[in-house]
CSV table of C-alpha atoms in Angstrom, one decimal:
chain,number,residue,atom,x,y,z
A,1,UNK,CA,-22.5,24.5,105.6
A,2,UNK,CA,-22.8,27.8,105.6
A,3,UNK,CA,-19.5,29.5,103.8
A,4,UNK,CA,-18.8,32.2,105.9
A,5,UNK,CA,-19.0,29.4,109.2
A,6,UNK,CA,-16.5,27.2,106.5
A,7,UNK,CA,-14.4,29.7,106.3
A,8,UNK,CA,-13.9,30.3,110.0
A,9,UNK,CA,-13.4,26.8,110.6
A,10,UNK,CA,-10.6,27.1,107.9
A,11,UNK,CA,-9.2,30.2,109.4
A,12,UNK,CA,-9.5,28.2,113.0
A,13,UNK,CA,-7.5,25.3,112.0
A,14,UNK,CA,-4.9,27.2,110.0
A,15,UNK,CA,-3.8,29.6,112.7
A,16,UNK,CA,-3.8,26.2,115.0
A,17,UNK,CA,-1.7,24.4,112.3
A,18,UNK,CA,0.9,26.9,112.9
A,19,UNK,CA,0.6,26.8,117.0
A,20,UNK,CA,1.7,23.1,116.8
A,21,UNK,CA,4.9,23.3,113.9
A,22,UNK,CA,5.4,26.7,114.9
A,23,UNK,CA,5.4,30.4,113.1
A,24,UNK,CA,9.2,30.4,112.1
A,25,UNK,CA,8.4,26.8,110.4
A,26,UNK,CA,5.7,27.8,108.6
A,27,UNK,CA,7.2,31.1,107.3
A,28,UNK,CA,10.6,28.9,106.3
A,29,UNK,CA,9.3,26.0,105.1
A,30,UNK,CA,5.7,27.4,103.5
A,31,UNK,CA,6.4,31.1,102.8
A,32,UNK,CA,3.8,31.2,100.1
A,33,UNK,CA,1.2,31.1,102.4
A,34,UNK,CA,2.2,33.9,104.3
A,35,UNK,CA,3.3,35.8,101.2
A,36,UNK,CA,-0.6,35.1,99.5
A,37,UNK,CA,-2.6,35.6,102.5
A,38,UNK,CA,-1.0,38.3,104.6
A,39,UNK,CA,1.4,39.7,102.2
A,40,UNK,CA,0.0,40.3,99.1
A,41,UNK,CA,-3.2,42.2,100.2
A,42,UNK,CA,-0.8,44.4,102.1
A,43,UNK,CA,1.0,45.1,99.4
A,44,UNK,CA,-2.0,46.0,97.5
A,45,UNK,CA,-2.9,48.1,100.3
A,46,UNK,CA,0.5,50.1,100.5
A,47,UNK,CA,0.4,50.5,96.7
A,48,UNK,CA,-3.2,52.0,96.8
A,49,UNK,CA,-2.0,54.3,99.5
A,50,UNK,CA,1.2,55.9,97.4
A,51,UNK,CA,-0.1,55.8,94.4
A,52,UNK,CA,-3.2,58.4,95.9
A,53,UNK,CA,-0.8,60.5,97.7
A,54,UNK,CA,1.2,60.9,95.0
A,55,UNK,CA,-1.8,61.9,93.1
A,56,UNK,CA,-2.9,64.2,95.5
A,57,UNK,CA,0.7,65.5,95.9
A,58,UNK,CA,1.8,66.1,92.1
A,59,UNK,CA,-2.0,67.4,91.4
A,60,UNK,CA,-1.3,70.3,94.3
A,61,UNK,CA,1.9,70.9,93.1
A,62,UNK,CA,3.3,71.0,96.4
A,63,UNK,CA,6.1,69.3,96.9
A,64,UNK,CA,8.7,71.3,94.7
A,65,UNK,CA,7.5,74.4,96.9
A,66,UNK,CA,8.6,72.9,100.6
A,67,UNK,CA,12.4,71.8,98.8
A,68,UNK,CA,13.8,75.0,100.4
A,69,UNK,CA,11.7,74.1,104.4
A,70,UNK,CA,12.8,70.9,104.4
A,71,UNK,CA,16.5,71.3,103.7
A,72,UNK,CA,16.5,74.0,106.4
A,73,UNK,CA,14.5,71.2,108.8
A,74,UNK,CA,17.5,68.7,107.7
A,75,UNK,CA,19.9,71.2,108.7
A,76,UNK,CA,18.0,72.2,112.2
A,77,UNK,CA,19.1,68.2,112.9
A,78,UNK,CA,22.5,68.6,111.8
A,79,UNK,CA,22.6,71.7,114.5
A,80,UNK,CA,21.1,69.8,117.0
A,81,UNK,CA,23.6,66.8,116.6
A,82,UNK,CA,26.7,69.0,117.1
A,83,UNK,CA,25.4,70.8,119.6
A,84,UNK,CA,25.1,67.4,121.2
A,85,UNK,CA,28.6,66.7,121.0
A,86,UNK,CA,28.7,65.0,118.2
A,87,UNK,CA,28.6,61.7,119.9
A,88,UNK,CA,27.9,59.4,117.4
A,89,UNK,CA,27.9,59.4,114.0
A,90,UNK,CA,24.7,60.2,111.3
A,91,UNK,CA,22.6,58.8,109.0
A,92,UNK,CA,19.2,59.1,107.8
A,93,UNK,CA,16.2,58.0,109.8
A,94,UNK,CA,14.3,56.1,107.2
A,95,UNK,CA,13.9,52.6,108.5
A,96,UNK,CA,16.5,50.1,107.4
A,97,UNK,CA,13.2,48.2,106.1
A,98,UNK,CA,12.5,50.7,104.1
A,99,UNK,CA,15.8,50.7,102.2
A,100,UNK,CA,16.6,49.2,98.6
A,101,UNK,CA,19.5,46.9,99.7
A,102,UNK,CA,17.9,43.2,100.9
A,103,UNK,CA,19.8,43.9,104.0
A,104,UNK,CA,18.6,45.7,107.6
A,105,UNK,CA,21.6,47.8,108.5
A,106,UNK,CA,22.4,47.5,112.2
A,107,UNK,CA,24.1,50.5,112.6
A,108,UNK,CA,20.6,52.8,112.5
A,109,UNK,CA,19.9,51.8,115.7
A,110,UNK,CA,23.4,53.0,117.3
A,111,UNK,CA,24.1,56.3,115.0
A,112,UNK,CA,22.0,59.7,115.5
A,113,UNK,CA,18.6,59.4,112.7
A,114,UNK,CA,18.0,62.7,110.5
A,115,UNK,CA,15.0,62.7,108.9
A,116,UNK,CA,15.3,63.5,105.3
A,117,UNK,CA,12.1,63.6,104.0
A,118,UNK,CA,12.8,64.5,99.9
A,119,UNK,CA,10.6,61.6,98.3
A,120,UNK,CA,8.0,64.0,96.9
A,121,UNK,CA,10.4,66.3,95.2
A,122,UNK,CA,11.1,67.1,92.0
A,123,UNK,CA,12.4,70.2,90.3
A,124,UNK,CA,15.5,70.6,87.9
A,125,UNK,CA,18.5,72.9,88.1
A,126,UNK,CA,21.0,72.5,85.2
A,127,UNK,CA,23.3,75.0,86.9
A,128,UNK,CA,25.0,73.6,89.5
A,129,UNK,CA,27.3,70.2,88.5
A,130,UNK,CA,30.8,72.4,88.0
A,131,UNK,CA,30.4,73.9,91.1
A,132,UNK,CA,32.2,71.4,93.0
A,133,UNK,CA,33.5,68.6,90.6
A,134,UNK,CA,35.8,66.4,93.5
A,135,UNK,CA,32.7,66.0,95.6
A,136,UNK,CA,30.5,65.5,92.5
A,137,UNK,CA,32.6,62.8,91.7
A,138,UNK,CA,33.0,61.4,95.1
A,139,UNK,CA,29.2,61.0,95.9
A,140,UNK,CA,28.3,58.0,94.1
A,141,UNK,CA,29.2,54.6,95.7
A,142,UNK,CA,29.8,56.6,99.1
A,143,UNK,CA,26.8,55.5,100.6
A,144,UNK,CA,25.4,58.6,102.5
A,145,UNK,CA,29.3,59.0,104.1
A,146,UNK,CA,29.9,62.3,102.5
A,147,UNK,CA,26.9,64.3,103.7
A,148,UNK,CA,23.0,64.3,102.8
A,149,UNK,CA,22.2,64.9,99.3
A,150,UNK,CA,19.0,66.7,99.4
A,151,UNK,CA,18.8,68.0,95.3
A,152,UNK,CA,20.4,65.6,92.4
A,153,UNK,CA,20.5,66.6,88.8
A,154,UNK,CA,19.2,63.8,86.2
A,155,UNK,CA,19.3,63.7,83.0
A,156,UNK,CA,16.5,62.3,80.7
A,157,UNK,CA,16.0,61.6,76.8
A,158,UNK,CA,13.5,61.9,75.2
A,159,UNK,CA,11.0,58.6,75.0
A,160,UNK,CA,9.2,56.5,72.0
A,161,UNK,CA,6.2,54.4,72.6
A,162,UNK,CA,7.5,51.4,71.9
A,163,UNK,CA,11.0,48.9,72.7
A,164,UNK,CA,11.3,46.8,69.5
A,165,UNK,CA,13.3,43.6,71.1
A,166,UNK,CA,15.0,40.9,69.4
A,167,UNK,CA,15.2,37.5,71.2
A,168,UNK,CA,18.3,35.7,69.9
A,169,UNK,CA,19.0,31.7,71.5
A,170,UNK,CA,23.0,31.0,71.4
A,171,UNK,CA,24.5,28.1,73.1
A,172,UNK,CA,28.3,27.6,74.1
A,173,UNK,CA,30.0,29.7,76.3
A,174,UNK,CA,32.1,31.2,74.1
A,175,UNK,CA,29.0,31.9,71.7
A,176,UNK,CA,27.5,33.5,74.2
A,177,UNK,CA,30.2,35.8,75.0
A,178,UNK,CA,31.8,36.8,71.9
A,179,UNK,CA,27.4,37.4,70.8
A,180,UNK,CA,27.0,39.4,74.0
A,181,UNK,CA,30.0,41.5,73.9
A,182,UNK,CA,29.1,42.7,70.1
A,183,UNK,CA,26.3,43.5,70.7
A,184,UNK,CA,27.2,45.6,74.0
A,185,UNK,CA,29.4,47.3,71.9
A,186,UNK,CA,26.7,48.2,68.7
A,187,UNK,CA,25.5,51.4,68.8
A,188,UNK,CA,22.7,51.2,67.4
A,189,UNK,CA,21.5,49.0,70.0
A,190,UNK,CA,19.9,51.0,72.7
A,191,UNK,CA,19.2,47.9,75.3
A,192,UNK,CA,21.2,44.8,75.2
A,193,UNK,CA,20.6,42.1,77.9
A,194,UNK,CA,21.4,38.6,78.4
A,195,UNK,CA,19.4,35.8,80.5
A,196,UNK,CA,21.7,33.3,80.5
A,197,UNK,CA,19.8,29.7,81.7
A,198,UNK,CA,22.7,27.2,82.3
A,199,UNK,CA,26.8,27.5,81.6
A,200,UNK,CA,26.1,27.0,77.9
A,201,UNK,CA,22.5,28.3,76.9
A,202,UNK,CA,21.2,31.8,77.1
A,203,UNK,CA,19.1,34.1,75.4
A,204,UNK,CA,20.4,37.6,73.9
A,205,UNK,CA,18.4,40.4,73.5
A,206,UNK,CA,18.9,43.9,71.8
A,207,UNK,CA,16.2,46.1,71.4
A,208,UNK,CA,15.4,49.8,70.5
A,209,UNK,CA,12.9,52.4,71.1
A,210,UNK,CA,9.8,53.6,68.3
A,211,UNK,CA,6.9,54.9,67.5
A,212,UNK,CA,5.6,52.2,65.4
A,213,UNK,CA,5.1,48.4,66.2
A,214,UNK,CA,3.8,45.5,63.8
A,215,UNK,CA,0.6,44.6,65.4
A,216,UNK,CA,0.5,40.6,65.4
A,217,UNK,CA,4.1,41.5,67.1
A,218,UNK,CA,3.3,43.2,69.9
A,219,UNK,CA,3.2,41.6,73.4
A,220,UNK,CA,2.0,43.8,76.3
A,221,UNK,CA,4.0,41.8,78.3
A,222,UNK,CA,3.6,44.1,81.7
A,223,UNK,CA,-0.6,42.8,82.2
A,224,UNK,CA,-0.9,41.2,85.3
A,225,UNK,CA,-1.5,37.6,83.4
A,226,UNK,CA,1.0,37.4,81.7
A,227,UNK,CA,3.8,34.8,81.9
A,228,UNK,CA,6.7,36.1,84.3
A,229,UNK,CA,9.3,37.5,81.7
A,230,UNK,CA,12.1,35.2,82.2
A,231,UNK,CA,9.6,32.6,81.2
A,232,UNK,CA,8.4,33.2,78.4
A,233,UNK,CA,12.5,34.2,77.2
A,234,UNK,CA,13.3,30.9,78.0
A,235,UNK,CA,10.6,29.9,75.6
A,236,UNK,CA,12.8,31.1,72.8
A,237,UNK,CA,15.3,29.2,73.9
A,238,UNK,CA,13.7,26.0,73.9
A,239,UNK,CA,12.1,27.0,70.4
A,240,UNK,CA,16.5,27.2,69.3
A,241,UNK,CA,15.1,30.7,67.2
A,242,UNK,CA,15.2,34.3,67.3
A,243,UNK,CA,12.3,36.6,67.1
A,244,UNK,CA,10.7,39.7,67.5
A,245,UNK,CA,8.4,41.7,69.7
A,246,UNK,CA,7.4,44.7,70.4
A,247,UNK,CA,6.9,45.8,73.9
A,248,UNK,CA,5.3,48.7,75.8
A,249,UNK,CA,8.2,51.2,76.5
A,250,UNK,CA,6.6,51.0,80.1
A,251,UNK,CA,6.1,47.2,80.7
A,252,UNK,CA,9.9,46.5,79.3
A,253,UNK,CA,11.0,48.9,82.0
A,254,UNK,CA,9.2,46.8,84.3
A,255,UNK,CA,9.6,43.4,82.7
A,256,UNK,CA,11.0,41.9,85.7
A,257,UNK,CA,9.1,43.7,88.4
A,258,UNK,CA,6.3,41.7,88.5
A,259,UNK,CA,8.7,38.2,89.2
A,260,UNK,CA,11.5,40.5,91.1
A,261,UNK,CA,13.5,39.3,88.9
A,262,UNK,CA,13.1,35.6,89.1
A,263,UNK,CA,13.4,35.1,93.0
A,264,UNK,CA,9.4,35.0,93.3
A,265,UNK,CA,9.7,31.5,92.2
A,266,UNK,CA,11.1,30.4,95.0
A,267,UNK,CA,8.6,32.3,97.5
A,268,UNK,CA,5.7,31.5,95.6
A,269,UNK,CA,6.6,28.3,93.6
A,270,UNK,CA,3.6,27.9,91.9
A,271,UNK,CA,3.1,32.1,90.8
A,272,UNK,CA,3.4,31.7,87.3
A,273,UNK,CA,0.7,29.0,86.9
A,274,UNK,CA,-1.9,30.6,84.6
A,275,UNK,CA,-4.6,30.0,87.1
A,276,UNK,CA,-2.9,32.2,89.4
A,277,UNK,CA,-1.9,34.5,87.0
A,278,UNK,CA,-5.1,34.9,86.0
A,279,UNK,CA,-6.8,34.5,89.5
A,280,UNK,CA,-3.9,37.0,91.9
A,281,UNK,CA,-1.3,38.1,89.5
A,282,UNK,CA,-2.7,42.2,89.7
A,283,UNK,CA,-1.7,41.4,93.4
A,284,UNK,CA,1.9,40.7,93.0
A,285,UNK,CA,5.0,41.1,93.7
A,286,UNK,CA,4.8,41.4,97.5
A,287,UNK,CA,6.3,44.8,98.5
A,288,UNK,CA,9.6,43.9,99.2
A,289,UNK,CA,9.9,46.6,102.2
A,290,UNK,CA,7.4,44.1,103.6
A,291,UNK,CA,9.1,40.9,103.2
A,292,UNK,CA,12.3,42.4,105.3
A,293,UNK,CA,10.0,43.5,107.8
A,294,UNK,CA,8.8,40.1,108.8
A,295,UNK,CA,11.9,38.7,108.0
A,296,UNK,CA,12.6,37.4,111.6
A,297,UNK,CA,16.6,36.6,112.4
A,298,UNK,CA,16.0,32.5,112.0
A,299,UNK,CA,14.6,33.3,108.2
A,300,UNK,CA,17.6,35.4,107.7
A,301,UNK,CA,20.4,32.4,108.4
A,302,UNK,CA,18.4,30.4,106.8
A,303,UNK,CA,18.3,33.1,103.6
A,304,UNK,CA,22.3,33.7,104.1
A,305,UNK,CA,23.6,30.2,103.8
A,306,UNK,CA,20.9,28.9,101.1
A,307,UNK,CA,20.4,32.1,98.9
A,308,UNK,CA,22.4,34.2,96.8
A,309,UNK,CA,21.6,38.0,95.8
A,310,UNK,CA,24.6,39.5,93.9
A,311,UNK,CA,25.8,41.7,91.0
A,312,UNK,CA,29.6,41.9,90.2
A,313,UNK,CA,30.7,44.2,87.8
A,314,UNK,CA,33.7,43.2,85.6
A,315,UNK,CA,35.1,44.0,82.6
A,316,UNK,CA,33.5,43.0,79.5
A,317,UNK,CA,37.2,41.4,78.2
A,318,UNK,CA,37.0,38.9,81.3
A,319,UNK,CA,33.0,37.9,80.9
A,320,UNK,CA,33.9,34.0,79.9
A,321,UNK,CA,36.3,33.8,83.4
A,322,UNK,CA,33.9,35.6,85.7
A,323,UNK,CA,30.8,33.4,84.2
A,324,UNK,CA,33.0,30.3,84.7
A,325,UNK,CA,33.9,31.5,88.5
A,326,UNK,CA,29.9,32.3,88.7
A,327,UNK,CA,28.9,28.9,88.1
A,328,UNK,CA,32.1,26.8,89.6
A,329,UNK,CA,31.6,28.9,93.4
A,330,UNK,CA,27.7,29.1,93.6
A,331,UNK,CA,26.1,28.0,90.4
A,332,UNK,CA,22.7,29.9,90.2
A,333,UNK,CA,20.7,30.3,86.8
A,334,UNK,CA,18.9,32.4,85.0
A,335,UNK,CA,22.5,34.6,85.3
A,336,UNK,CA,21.7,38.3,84.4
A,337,UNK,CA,23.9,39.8,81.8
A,338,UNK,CA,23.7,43.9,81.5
A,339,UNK,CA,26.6,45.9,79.4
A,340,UNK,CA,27.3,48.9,80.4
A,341,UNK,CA,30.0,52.0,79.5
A,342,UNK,CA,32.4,53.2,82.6
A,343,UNK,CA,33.8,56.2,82.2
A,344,UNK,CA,37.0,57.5,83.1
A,345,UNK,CA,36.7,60.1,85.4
A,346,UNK,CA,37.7,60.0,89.1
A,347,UNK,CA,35.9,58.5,92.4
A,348,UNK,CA,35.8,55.0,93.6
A,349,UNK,CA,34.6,53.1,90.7
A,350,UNK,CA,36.2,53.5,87.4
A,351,UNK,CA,38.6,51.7,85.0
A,352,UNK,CA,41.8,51.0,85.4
A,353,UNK,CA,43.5,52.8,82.2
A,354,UNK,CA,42.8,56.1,81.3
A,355,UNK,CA,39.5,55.7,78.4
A,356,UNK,CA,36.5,54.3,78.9
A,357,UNK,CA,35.3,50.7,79.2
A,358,UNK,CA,32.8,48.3,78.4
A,359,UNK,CA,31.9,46.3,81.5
A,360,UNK,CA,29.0,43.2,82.2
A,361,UNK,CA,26.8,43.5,85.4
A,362,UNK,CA,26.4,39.9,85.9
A,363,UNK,CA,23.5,39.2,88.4
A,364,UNK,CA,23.1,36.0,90.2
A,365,UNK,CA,19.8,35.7,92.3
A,366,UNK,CA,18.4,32.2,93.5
A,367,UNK,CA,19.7,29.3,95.2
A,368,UNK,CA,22.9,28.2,95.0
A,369,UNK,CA,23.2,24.4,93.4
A,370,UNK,CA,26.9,23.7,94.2
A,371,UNK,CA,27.5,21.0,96.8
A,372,UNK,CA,28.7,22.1,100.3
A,373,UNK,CA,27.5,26.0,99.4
A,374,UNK,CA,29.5,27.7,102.3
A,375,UNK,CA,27.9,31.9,102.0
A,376,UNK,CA,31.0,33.4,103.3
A,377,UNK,CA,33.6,31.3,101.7
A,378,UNK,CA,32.1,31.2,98.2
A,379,UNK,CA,31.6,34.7,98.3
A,380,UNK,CA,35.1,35.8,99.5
A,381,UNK,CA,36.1,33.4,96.4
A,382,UNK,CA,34.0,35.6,93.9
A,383,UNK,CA,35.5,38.9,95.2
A,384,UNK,CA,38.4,37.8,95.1
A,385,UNK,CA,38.3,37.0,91.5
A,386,UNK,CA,36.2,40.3,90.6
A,387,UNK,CA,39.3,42.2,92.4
A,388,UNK,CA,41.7,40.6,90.5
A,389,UNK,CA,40.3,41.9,87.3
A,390,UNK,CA,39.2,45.3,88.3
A,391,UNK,CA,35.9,44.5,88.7
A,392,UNK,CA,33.5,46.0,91.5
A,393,UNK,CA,30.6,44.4,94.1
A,394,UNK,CA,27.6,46.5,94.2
A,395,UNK,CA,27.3,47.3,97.7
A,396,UNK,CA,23.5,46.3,98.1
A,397,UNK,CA,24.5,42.9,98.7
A,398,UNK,CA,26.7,41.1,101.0
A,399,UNK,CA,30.0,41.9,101.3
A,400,UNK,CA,32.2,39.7,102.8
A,401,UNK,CA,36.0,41.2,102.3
A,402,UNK,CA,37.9,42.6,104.5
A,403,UNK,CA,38.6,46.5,104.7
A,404,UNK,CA,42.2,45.8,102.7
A,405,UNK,CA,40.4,43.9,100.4
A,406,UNK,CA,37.7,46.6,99.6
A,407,UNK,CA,40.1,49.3,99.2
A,408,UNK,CA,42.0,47.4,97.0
A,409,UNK,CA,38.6,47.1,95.1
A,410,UNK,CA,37.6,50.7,95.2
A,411,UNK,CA,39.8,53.7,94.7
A,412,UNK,CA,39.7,55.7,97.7
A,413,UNK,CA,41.7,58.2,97.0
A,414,UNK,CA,39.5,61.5,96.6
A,415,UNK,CA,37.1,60.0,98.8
A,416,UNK,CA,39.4,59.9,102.2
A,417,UNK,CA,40.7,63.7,101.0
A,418,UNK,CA,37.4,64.5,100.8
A,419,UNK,CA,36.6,63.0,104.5
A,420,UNK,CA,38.7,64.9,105.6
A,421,UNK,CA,39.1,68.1,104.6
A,422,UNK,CA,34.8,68.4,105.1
A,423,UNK,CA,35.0,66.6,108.5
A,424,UNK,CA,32.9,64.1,107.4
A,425,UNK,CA,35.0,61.4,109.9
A,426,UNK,CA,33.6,62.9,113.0
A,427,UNK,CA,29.9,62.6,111.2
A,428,UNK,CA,29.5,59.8,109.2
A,429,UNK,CA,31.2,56.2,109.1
A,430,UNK,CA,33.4,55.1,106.3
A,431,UNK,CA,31.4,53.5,103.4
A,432,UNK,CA,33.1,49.9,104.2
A,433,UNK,CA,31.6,50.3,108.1
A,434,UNK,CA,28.5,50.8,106.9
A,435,UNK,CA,27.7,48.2,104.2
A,436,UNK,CA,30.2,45.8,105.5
A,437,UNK,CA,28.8,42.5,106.5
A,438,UNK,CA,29.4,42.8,110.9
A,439,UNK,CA,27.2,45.9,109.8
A,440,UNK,CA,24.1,44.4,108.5
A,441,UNK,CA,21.7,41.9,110.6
């Protein structure tokens, strides 16, 4: 048989396959092969498409030059909206799609859209962060309900060729804790991360930046055929050692891009098969913009009661009780473990005494394995805990307390003075309407 007539005849009885069980079955039930055959050379497509415009962009040197038209075209909306009457309240026009939370916010299709369009920008100004310290302080965790922020300032250090990690398997909880929180708190550690693969087994890993690497150590573990990173930890694991590699400052960066994390496994079960690897792995991951796009509302309950994508952040003294809470209310593994320094300075997130403190990200991304998962009950059970001991919910996710119980969580204080003396109540909604779960689809 000819292979292009085999081929159609495949095509033919596929697309009829999926007339009889239906589209939303197929895309539940069989994901992957909507992911690998429609998906995936999207994605490629979209990539290819950015990654020349940028090209073009940056090689003009264009963008910095049209910072100054496009914050006046930002502001020619704002005009228009109150000469409107201010009827509803703004936000920015980018599709919800489009956005980095996993969620399509409802309220874009009710509030007036400004299009803010900064992508391309880049330019520094080391002048301005004294100017206006409340609102400097306010801006982060507000969500876009303070105003538009159109220029940020970042700060950068300088960069080695090379991360130098060390792998380190521990086993028992309080191992695991009392290893983690040391070396969070060793300075001379520059990354420190924990994949933690049941209650009492995880790997540790610290690592630092050079110039130099031992060459029968190094592991370019960014190419597209390689194992997915969580993998080949979990290898050291199983092995019960500790070792060392040395890692493209670049692909570490990236390390879990290419499995988003470890949620691919459960769209594509089979992804980290070499054959695949070797065969489609420079096409993945799927574009994750995409993947909410044809994320119709049945594969959204579906996602909500059977799938978990959250990152509490709680003091580093509490880790064994919120890791214990983690896998008693939804159980999930790999667990991700990142340390990092809060300071002391006002807005809604910081500690609760008056110094700095070492907190744990702790990441749970999968399927919950607990019997009778219930989404919004074992949820509020997690916040609740994370409230408790001055922890926070990164607002990406699904948030399922009530507005007593988020203010509880976050210090609003400087945030509603800032509402109002700038008027911001008439123009924006309050950060809990907007990432609040009535507000999401």
């Amino acid at each position: 048989m000819d292979p292009l007539l085999y081929l159609g005849v495949l095509i033919i009885l596929f697309l009829l396959w999926i007339k009889v069980k239906g589209l939303d079955y197929v895309i539940i039930h069989q994901r992957w092969i909507f992911v690998c055959l429609f998906l995936l050379p999207l994605s490629v497509i979209f990539d290819v498409y950015y990654y020349v415009r940028a090209w073009i962009i940056f090689k003009m040197c264009s963008a910095p030059k049209l910072h100054d038209q496009r914050v006046r075209d930002i502001q020619r909306q704002v005009r228009e909206w109150k000469k409107e009457g201010g009827k509803t309240h703004m936000c920015t026009g980018r599709p919800g799609w489009l956005t980095v939370s996993l969620r399509v916010g409802k309220y874009k299709k009710t509030h007036k859209n400004i299009m803010i369009n900064m992508m391309d920008i880049l330019n520094v100004d080391t002048k301005r962060q004294k100017e206006n310290s409340e609102l400097f302080y306010s801006v982060p965790w507000s969500c876009g309900t303070l105003g538009f922020l159109v220029a940020a300032e970042i700060r950068i250090i300088p960069a080695r060729k090379w991360v130098k990690l060390r792998y380190k398997a521990v086993r028992g909880l309080d191992a695991i804790c009392k290893t983690f929180a040391e070396e969070s708190a060793n300075k001379e550690n520059q990354f420190v991360e924990g994949l933690q693969y049941s209650l009492n087994e995880a790997v540790i890993m610290t690592g630092t930046m050079t110039d130099n690497a031992e060459p029968d150590k190094i592991n370019c573990i960014g190419y597209y055929y390689k194992p997915w990173f969580f993998k080949h930890v979990e290898k050291f694991l199983k092995e019960d050692c500790v070792a060392v590699e040395y890692i493209p400052l670049r692909h570490y960066y990236h390390r879990h891009t290419r499995s988003i994390f470890w949620e691919l496994q459960d769209i594509i079960p089979f992804g980290n098969n070499p054959l695949f690897r070797y065969l489609f792995g420079w096409m993945v991951p799927p574009k994750i913009s995409l993947l909410k796009l044809t994320q119709g509302e049945t594969i959204r309950r579906l996602y909500e009661q059977h799938h978990v994508v959250q990152d509490m952040l709680v003091p580093m003294k509490h880790i064994k009780t919120a890791i214990t809470h983690f896998n008693q209310d939804i159980h999930v593994y790999p667990l991700w473990l990142c340390p990092f320094i809060l300071p002391s300075q006002p807005g809604m997130v910081h500690p609760k005494g008056d110094e700095d403190e070492l907190y744990v990200d702790i990441g749970a991304y999968g399927e919950p394995k607990v019997k009778h998962f219930e989404a919004r009950a074992s949820t509020r059970q997690l916040e609740k805990f994370v409230r408790e001991v001055h922890g926070f919910q990164m607002l990406y996710a699904d948030v399922y307390m009530e507005r007593q119980e988020f203010w509880e969580m976050f210090d609003g204080t400087l945030y509603h003075k800032l509402r109002k003396e700038l008027g911001c109540k008439e123009a924006f909604p309050e950060v809990y309407d907007k990432i609040c779960k009535a507000a999401r689809h």
